[in-house]
mmCIF file of C-alpha atoms in Angstrom:
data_model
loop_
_atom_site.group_PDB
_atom_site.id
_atom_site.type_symbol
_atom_site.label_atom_id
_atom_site.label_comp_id
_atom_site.label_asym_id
_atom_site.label_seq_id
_atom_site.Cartn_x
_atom_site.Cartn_y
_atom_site.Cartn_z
ATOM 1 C CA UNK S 670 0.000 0.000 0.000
ATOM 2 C CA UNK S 671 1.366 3.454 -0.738
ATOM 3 C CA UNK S 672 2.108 5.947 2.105
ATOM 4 C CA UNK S 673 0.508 9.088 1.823
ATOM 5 C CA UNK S 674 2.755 12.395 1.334
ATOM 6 C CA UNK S 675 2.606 14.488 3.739
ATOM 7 C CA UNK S 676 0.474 17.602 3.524
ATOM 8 C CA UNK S 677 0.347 21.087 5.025
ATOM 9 C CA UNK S 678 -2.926 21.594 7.021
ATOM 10 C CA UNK S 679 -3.402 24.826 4.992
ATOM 11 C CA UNK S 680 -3.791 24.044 1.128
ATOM 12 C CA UNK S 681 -1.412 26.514 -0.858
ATOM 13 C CA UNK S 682 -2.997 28.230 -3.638
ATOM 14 C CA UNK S 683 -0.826 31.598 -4.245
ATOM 15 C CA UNK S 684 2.483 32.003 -3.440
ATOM 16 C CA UNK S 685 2.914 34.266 -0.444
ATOM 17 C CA UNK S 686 5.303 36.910 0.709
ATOM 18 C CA UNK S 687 8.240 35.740 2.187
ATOM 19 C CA UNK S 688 7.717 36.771 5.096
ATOM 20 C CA UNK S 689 4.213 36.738 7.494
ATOM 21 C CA UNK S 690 2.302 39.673 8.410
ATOM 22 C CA UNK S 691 0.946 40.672 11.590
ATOM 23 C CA UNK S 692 -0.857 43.745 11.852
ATOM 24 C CA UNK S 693 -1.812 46.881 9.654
ATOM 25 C CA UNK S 694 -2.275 50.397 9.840
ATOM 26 C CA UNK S 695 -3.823 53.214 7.420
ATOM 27 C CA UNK S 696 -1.374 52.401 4.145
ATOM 28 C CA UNK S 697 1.263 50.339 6.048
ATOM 29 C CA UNK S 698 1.010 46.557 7.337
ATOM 30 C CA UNK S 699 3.603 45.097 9.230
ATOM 31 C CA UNK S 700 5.824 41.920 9.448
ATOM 32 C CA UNK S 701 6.706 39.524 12.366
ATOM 33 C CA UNK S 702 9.641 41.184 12.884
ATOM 34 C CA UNK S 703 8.027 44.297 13.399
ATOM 35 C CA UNK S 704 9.088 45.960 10.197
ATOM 36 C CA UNK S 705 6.322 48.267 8.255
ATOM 37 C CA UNK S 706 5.437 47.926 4.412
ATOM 38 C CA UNK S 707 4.274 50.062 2.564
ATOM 39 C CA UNK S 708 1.054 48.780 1.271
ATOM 40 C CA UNK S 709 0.040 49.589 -2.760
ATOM 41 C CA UNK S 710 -1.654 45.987 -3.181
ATOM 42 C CA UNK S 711 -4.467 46.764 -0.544
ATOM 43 C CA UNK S 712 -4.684 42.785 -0.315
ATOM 44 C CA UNK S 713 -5.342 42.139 -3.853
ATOM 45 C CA UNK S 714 -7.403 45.735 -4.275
ATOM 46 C CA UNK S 715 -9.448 45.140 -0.866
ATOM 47 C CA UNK S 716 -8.313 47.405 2.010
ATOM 48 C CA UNK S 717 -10.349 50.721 0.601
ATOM 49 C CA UNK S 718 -10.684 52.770 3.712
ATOM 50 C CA UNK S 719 -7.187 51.128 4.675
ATOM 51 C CA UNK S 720 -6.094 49.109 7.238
ATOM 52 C CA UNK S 721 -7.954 48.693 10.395
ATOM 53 C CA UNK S 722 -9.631 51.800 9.798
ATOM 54 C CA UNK S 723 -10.589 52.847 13.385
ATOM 55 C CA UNK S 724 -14.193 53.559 12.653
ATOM 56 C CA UNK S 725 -14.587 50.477 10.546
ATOM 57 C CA UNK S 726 -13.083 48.427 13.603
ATOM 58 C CA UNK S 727 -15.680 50.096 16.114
ATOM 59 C CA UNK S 728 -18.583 49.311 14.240
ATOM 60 C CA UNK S 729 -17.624 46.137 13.634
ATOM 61 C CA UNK S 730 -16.861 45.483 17.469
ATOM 62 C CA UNK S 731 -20.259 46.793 17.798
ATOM 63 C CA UNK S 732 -22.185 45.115 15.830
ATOM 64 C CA UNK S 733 -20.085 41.683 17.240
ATOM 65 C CA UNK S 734 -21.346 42.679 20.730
ATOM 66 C CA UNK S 735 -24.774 43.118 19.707
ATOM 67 C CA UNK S 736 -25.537 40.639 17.251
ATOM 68 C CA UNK S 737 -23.016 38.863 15.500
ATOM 69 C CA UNK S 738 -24.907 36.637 12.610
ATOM 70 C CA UNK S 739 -28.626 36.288 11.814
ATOM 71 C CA UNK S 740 -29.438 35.255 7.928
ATOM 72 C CA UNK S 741 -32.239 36.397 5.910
ATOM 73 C CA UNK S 742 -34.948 34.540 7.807
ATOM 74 C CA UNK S 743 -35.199 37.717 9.967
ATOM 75 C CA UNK S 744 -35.750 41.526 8.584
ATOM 76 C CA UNK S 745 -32.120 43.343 10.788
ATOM 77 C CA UNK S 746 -32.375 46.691 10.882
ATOM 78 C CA UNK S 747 -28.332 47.254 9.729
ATOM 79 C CA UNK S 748 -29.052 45.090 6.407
ATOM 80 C CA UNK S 749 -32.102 47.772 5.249
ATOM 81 C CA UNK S 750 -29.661 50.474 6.500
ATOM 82 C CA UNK S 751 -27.003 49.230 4.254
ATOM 83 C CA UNK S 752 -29.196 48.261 1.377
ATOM 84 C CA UNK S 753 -30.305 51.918 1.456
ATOM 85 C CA UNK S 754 -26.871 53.451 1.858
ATOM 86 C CA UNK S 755 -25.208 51.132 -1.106
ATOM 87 C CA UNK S 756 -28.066 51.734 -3.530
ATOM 88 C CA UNK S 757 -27.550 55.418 -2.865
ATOM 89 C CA UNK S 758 -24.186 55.274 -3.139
ATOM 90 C CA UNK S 759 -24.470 53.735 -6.535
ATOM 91 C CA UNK S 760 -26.417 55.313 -8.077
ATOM 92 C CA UNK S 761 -28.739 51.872 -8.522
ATOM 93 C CA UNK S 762 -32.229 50.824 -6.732
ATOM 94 C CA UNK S 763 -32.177 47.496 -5.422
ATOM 95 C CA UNK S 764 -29.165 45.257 -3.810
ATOM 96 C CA UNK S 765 -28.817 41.365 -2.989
ATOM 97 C CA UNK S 766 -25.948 40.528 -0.886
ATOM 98 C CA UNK S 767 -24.042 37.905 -1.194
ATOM 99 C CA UNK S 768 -19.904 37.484 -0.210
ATOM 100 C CA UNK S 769 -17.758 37.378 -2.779
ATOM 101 C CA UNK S 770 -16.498 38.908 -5.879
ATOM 102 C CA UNK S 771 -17.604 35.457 -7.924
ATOM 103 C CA UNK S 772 -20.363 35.139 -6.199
ATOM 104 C CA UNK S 773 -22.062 38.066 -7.163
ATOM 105 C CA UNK S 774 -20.551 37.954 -10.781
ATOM 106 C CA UNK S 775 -22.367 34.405 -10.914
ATOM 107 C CA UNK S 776 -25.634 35.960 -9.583
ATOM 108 C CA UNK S 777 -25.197 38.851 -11.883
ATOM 109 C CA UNK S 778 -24.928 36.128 -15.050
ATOM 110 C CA UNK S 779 -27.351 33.738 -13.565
ATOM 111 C CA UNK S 780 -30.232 36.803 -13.595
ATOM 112 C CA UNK S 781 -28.978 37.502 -17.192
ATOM 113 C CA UNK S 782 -29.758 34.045 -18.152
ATOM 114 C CA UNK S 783 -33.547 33.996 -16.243
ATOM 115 C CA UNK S 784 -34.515 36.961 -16.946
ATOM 116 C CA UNK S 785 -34.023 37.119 -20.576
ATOM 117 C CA UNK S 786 -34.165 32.808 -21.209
ATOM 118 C CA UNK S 787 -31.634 33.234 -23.765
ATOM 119 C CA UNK S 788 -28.384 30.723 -23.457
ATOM 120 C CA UNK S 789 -25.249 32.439 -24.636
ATOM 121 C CA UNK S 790 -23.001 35.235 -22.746
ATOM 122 C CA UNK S 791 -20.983 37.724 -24.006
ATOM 123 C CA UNK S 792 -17.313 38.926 -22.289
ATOM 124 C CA UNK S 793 -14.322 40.402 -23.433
ATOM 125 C CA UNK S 794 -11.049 39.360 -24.302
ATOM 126 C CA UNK S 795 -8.560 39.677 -21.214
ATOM 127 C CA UNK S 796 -11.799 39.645 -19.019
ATOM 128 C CA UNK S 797 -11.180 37.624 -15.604
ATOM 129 C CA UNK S 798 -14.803 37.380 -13.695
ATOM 130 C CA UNK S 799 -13.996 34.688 -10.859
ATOM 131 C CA UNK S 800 -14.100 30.793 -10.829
ATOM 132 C CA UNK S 801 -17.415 30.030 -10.238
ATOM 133 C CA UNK S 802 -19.338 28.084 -13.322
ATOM 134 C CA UNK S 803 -21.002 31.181 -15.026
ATOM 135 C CA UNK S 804 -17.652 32.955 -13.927
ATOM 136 C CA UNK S 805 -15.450 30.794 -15.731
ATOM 137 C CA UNK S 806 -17.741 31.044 -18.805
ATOM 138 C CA UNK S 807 -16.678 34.651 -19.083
ATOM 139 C CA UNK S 808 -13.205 34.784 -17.988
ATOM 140 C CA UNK S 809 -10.483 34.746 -20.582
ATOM 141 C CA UNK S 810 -7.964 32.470 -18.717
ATOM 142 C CA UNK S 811 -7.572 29.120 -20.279
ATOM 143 C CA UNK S 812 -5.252 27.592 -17.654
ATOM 144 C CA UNK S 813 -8.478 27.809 -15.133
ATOM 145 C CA UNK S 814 -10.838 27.604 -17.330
ATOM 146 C CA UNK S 815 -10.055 24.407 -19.700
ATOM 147 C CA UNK S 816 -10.436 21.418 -17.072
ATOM 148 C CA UNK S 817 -13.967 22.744 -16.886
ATOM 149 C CA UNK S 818 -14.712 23.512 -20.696
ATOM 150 C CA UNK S 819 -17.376 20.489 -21.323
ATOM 151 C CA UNK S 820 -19.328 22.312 -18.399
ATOM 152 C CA UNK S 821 -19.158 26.536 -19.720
ATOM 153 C CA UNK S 822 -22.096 28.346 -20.973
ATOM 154 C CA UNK S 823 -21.491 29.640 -24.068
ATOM 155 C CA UNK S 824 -19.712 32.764 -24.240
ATOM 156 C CA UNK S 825 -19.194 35.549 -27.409
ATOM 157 C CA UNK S 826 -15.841 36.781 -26.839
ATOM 158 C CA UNK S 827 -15.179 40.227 -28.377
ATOM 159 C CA UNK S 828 -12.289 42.174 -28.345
ATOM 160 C CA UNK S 829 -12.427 45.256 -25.335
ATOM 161 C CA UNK S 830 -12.693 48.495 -26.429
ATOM 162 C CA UNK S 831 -12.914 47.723 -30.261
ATOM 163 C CA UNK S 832 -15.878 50.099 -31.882
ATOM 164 C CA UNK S 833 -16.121 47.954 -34.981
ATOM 165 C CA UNK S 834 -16.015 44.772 -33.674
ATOM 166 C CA UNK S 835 -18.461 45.828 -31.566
ATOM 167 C CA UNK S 836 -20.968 47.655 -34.335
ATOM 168 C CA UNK S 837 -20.231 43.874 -35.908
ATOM 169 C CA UNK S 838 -21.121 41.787 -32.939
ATOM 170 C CA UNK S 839 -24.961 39.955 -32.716
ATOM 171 C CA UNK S 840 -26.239 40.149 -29.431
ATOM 172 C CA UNK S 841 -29.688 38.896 -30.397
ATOM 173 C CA UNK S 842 -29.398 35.666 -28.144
ATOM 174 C CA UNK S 843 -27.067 37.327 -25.667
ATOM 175 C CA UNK S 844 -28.342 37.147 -22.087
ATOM 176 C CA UNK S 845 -26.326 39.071 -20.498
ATOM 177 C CA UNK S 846 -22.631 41.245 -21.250
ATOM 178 C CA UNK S 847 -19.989 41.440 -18.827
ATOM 179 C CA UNK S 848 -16.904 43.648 -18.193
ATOM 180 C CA UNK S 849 -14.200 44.715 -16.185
ATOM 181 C CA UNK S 850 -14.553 48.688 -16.716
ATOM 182 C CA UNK S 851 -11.019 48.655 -16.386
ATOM 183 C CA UNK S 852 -9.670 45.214 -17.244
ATOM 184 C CA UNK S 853 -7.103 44.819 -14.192
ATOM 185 C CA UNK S 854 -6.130 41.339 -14.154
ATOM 186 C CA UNK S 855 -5.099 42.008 -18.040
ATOM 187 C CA UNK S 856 -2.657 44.555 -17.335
ATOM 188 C CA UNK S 857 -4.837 47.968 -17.145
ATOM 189 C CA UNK S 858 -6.814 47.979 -19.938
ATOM 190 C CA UNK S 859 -9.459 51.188 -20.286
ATOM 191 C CA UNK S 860 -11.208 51.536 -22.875
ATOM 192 C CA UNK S 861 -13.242 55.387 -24.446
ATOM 193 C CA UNK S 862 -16.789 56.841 -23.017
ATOM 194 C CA UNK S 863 -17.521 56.623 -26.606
ATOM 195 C CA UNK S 864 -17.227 52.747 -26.742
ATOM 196 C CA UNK S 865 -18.928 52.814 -23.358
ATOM 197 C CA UNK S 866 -22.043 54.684 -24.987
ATOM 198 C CA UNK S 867 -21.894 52.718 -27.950
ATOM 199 C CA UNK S 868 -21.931 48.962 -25.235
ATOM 200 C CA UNK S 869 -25.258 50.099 -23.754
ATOM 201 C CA UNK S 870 -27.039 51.619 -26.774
ATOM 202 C CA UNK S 871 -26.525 47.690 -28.211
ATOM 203 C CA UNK S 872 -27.421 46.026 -25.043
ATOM 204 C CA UNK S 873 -30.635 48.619 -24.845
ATOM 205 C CA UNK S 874 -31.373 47.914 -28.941
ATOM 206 C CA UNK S 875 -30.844 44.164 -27.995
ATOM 207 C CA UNK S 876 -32.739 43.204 -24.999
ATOM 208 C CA UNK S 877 -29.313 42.365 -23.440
ATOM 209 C CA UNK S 878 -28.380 43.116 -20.148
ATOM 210 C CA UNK S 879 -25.312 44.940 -19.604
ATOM 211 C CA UNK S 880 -23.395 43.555 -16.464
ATOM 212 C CA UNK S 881 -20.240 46.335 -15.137
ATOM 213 C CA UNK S 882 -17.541 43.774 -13.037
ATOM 214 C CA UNK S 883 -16.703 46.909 -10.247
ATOM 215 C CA UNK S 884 -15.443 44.139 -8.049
ATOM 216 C CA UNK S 885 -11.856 46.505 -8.271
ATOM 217 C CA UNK S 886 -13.040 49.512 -10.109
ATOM 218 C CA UNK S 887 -15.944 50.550 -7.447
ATOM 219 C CA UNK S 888 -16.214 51.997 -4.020
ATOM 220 C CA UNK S 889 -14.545 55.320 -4.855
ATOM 221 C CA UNK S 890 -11.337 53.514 -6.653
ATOM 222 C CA UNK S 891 -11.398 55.560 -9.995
ATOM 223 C CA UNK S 892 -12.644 59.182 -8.254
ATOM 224 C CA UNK S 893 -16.266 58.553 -8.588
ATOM 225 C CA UNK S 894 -18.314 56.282 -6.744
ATOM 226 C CA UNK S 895 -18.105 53.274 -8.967
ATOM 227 C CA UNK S 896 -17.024 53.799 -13.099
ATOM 228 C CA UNK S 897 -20.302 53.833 -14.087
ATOM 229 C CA UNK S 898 -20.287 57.563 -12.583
ATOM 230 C CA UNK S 899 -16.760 57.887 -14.425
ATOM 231 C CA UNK S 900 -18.055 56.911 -17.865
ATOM 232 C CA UNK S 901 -21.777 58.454 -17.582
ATOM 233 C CA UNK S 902 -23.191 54.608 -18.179
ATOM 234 C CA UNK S 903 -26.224 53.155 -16.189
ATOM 235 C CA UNK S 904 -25.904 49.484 -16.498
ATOM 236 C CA UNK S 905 -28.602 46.864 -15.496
ATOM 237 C CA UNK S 906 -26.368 45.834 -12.747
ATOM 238 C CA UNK S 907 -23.133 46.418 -10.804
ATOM 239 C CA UNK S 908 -21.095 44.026 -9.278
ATOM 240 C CA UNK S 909 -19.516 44.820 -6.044
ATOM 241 C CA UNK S 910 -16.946 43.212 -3.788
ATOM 242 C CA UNK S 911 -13.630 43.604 -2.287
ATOM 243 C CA UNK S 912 -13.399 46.990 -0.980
ATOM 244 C CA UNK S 913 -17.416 46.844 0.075
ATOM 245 C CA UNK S 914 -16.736 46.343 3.367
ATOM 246 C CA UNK S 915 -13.268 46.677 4.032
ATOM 247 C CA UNK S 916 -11.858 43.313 4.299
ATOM 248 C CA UNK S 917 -15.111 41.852 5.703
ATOM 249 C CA UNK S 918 -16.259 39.067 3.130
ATOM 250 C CA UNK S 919 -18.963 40.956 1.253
ATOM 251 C CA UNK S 920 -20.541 41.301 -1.889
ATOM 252 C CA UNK S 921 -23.399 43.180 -3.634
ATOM 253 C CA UNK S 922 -25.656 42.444 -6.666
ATOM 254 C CA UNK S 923 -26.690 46.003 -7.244
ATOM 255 C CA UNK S 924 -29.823 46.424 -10.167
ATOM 256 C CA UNK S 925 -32.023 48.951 -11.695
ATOM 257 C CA UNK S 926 -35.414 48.617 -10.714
ATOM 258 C CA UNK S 927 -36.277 47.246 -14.017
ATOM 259 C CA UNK S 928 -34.107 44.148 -13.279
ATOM 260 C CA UNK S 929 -35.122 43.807 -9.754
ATOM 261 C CA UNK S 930 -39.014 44.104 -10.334
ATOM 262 C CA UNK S 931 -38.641 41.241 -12.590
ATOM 263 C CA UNK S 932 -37.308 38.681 -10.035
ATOM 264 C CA UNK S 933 -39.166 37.179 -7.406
ATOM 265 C CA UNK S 934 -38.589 35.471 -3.881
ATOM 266 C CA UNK S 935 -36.598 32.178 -4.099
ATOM 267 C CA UNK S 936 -34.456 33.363 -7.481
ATOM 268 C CA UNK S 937 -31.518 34.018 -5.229
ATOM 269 C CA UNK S 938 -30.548 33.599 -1.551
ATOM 270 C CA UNK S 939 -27.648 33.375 0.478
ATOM 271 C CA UNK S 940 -27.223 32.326 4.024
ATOM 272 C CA UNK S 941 -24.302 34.565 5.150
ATOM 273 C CA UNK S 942 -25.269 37.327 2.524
ATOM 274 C CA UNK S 943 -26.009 40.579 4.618
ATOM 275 C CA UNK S 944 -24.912 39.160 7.771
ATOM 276 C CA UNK S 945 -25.354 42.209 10.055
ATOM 277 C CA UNK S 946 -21.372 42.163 11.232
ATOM 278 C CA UNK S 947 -20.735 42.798 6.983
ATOM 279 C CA UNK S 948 -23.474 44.845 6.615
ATOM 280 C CA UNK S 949 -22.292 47.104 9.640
ATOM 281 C CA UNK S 950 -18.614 47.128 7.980
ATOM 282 C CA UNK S 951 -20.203 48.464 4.924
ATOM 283 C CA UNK S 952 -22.046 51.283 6.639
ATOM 284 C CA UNK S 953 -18.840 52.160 7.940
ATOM 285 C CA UNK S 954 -16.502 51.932 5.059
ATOM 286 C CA UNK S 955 -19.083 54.866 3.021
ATOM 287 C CA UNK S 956 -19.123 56.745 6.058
ATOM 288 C CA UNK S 957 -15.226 56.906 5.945
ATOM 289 C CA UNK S 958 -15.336 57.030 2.017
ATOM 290 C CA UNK S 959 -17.668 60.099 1.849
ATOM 291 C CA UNK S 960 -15.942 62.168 5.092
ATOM 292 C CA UNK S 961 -12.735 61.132 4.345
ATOM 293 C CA UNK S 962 -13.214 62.477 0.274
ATOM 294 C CA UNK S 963 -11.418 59.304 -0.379
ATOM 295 C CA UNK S 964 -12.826 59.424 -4.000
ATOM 296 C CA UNK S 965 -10.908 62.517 -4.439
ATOM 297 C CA UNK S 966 -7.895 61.261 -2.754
ATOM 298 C CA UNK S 967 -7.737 58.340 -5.312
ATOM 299 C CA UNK S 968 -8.226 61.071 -8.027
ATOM 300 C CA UNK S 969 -4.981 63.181 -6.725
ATOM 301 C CA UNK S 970 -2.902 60.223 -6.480
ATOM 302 C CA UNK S 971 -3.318 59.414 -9.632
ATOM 303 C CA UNK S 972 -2.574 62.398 -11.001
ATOM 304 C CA UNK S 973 0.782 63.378 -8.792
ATOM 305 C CA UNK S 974 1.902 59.674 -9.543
ATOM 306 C CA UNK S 975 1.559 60.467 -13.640
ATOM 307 C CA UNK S 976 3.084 63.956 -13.257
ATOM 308 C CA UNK S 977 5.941 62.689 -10.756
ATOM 309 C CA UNK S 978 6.714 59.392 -12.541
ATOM 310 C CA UNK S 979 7.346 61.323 -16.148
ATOM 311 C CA UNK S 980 11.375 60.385 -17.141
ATOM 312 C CA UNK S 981 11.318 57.657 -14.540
ATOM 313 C CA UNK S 982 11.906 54.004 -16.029
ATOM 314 C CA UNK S 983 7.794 53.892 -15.847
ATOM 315 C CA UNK S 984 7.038 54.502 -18.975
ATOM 316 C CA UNK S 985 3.577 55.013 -18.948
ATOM 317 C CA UNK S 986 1.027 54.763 -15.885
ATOM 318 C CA UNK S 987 -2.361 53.480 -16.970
ATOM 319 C CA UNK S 988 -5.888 53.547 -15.395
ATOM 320 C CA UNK S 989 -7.684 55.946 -13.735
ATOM 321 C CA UNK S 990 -7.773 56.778 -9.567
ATOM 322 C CA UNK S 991 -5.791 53.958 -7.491
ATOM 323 C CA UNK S 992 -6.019 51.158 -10.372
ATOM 324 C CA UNK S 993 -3.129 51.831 -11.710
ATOM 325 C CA UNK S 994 -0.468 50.205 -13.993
ATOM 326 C CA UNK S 995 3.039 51.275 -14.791
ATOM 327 C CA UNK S 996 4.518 49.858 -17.375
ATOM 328 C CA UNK S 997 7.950 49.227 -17.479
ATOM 329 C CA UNK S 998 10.555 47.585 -19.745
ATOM 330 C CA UNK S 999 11.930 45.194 -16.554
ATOM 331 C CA UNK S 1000 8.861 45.325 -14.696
ATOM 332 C CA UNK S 1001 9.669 41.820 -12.396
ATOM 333 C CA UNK S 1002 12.773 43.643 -11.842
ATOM 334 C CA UNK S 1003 11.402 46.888 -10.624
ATOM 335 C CA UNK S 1004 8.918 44.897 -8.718
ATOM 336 C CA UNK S 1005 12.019 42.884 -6.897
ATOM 337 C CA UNK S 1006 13.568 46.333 -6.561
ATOM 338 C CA UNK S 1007 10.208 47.567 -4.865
ATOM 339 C CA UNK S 1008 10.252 44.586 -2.504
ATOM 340 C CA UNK S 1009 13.614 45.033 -1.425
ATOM 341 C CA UNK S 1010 12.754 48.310 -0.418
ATOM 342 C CA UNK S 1011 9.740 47.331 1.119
ATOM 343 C CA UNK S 1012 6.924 48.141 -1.145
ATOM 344 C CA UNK S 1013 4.160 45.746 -1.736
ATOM 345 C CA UNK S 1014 2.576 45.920 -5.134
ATOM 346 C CA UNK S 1015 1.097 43.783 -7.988
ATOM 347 C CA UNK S 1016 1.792 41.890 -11.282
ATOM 348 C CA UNK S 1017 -0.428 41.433 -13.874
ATOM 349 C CA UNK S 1018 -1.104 38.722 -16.670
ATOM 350 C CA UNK S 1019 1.743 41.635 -18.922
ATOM 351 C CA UNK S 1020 4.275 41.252 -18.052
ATOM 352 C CA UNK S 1021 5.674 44.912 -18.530
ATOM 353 C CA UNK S 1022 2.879 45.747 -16.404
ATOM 354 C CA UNK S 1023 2.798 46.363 -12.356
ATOM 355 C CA UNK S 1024 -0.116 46.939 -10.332
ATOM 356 C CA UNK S 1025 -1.059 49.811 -8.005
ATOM 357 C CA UNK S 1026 -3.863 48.752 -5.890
ATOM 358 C CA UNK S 1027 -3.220 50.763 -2.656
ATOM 359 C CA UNK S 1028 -6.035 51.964 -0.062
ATOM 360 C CA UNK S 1029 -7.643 55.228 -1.166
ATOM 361 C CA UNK S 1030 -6.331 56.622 1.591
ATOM 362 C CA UNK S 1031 -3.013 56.224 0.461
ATOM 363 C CA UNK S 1032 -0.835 59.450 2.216
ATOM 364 C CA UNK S 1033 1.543 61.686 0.708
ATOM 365 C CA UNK S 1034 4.592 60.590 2.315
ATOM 366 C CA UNK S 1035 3.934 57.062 0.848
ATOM 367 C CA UNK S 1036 3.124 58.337 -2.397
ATOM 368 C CA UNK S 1037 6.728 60.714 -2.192
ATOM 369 C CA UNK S 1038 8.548 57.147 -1.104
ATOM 370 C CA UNK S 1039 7.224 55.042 -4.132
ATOM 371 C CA UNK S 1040 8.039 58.018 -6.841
ATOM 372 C CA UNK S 1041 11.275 58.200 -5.096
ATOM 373 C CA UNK S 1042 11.915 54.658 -4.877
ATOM 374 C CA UNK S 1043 10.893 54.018 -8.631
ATOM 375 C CA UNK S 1044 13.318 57.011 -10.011
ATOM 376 C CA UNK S 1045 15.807 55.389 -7.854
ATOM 377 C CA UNK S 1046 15.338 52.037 -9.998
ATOM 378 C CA UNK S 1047 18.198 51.385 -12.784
ATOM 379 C CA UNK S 1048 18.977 48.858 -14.663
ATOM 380 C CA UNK S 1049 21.864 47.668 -12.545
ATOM 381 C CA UNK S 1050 19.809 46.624 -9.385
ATOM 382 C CA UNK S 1051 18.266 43.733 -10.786
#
C-alpha cells in the first residue's frame, strides 16, 4: 500500500510573501519582525478605507457585541440600512448581498440568463470574472478555465474596447454582457466613453443586459463612486466586492429597478449574505469614504503619480484613480527592486505591467517614497 505524502494543514494556492504579516495600519502593514510595508496591493485591491480603519473596527466590534450573525430569515435593521446606503451610493435601486467577488458575478450572469431565457453570454477578451461556473464562462484564462470547458455556458468573446467589432457583434441571443470597466487582471486595460455609450445603446437595442464587473473599479477607486459615474453609463447591474466592506467578506448584486421588479422570492438567496457584522462594515466603510473624500484622494494620487513618474523608467502609468499600472521595460525587476525596499505591489497577466492597488487613503509621504523609490530604480539593481 502506498504511504501518503505528507500535507500542510493549509492548502497553498498563491504564493505568499516571504515573510508573514501581523498587523496593519492606514497604508502600512507590518511583518513579524516588526518591520512596516508600505502597502500599494491593498490585499489584492481590498483594504479601501485602509487598514484597520478605526471607525470600521468600532462598528464592527459593535455590531459583534450586539448581534453577530442572523441570515435572511429575519428583517435586521443594519441590512435595510445598508441596502439603502449602497443603492444610494451607486447610483442603482435594489441590492442582494451575497460574499464574494464570484459570487455576485455568478448571480449577476445567472439573472442575465432567467430573466431574458436566452443561453449564450458575451465577455471580453482579457476579461477575468472569478471561478465560479457562469464565472469561468466569461473569464479569458484558459489555464483555469479548460479542465472545466465540457461544463461553460457559451460565451461571445469580443475584443475590449474595439468600436467595430463591436458595431459587428450579434447580441440577439445574448443574455447578459460582462466587463471589467477597467480590465485589471489584463494589465490595465481602459477603454473610451464613446465605446462605453456605444456597449449600452446595443445592449438597450438588444434586450441584453449589460453587467459592469466593479469588483476593483468601485467603491470610490477611480474618483467617482463606482465607473459607471466615471463613464456616464447606467448598467442593469453592478457588481460589487472587495473593498465593500473593508476586508469583511462581502458582496453586492446592485440592479435597476427594471431588473429587480422582474425577479421574485426564491431566485436568489444566500445564508451569510447581509450578515449584520458585513453589513455594519459596509455602513462604515461609506461613512469613511464620503468624510474622508477618499474618491478625491484616489483622483490626486493618480494624477501626482503620472506627473511625478514622467522620465522615470515607468514609462507610462495606466488607469484611472488607485487602479493603476506602470509599465515598465523590466517590470519583475522593478517589482524585486520595490520589494527590497519594502513596497508591496502587484503583477499582472503583462508582463511589462505592475499593479497599483493601494487603499484610497493612500498618504503623501507614501506616495513621495514610491516616486522616489521608482526614479531610484536602474537597470543595474536587478
Amino acid at each position: 500500500m502506498t504511504a501518503l505524502l505528507p500535507v500542510p494543514a493549509l492548502l497553498p494556492t498563491y504564493a505568499p510573501y516571504p515573510f508573514p504579516l501581523v498587523r496593519g495600519e492606514g497604508d502600512r502593514v507590518f511583518d513579524d519582525q516588526g518591520q512596516a510595508w508600505w502597502d500599494f496591493y491593498g490585499g489584492h485591491c481590498v483594504c479601501a478605507t485602509g487598514h484597520s480603519h478605526p471607525a470600521v473596527v468600532k462598528a464592527v466590534a459593535d455590531q459583534a457585541a450586539s448581534l453577530l450573525f442572523y441570515s435572511a430569515a429575519a428583517a435586521l435593521p443594519v441590512r435595510d440600512a445598508a441596502a439603502a446606503r449602497i443603492t444610494a451610493f451607486a447610483g442603482m435601486d435594489s441590492v442582494f448581498f451575497c460574499n464574494s467577488g464570484a459570487e455576485t458575478n455568478e448571480n449577476a450572469l445567472k439573472v442575465a440568463l432567467l430573466l431574458t431565457g436566452r443561453g449564450k453570454l458575451a465577455a471580453f477578451d482579457g476579461g477575468w470574472h472569478g471561478r465560479t461556473l457562469l464565472a469561468l464562462s466569461v473569464t479569458d484564462d484558459p489555464k483555469i478555465t479548460a479542465p472545466f470547458a465540457a461544463h461553460l455556458t457559451p460565451c461571445l468573446r469580443l475584443p475590449f474596447g474595439d468600436l467595430a467589432a463591436l458595431a459587428a457583434a450579434d447580441f440577439s441571443d445574448v443574455a447578459g454582457v460582462i466587463l471589467e470597466p477597467i480590465q485589471s487582471m489584463a494589465g490595465i486595460k481602459t477603454a473610451s466613453r464613446e465605446w462605453f455609450q456605444a456597449l449600452r445603446a446595443k445592449c438597450d437595442a438588444s434586450g441584453t443586459l449589460l453587467i459592469f464587473d466593479e469588483i476593483q473599479t468601485g467603491m470610490g477607486r477611480m474618483g467617482t463612486p463606482f465607473a459607471a459615474q466615471f463613464y456616464g453609463v447606467r448598467p442593469d447591474v453592478i457588481t460589487s466586492a472587495k473593498g465593500l466592506a473593508s476586508g469583511v467578506p462581502m458582496g453586492a448584486l446592485l440592479m435597476t429597478a427594471a431588473v429587480a421588479a422582474k425577479l421574485k422570492g426564491g431566485d436568489l438567496g444566500s445564508t451569510f449574505g447581509g450578515g449584520p457584522l458585513a453589513c455594519a462594515a459596509l455602513l462604515a466603510t461609506v461613512d469613511v469614504l464620503e468624510a474622508e473624500g477618499l474618491p478625491a484622494n484616489a483622483a490626486a494620487a493618480a494624477t501626482r503619480l503620472r506627473r511625478e513618474l514622467a522620465g522615470s523608467a515607468v514609462t507610462e502609468v495606466l488607469g484611472e484613480g488607485l487602479l493603476l499600472g506602470l509599465r515598465c521595460a523590466d517590470a519583475p525587476a522593478l517589482k524585486k527592486h520595490l520589494l527590497a525596499r519594502r513596497f508591496l505591489v502587484g503583477g499582472s497577466g503583462d508582463p511589462t505591467v505592475l499593479r497599483l492597488m493601494p487603499p484610497l487613503n493612500i498618504s503623501d509621504e507614501a506616495l513621495a517614497a514610491l516616486i522616489a523609490a521608482i526614479r531610484a530604480f536602474a537597470p543595474e539593481s536587478k
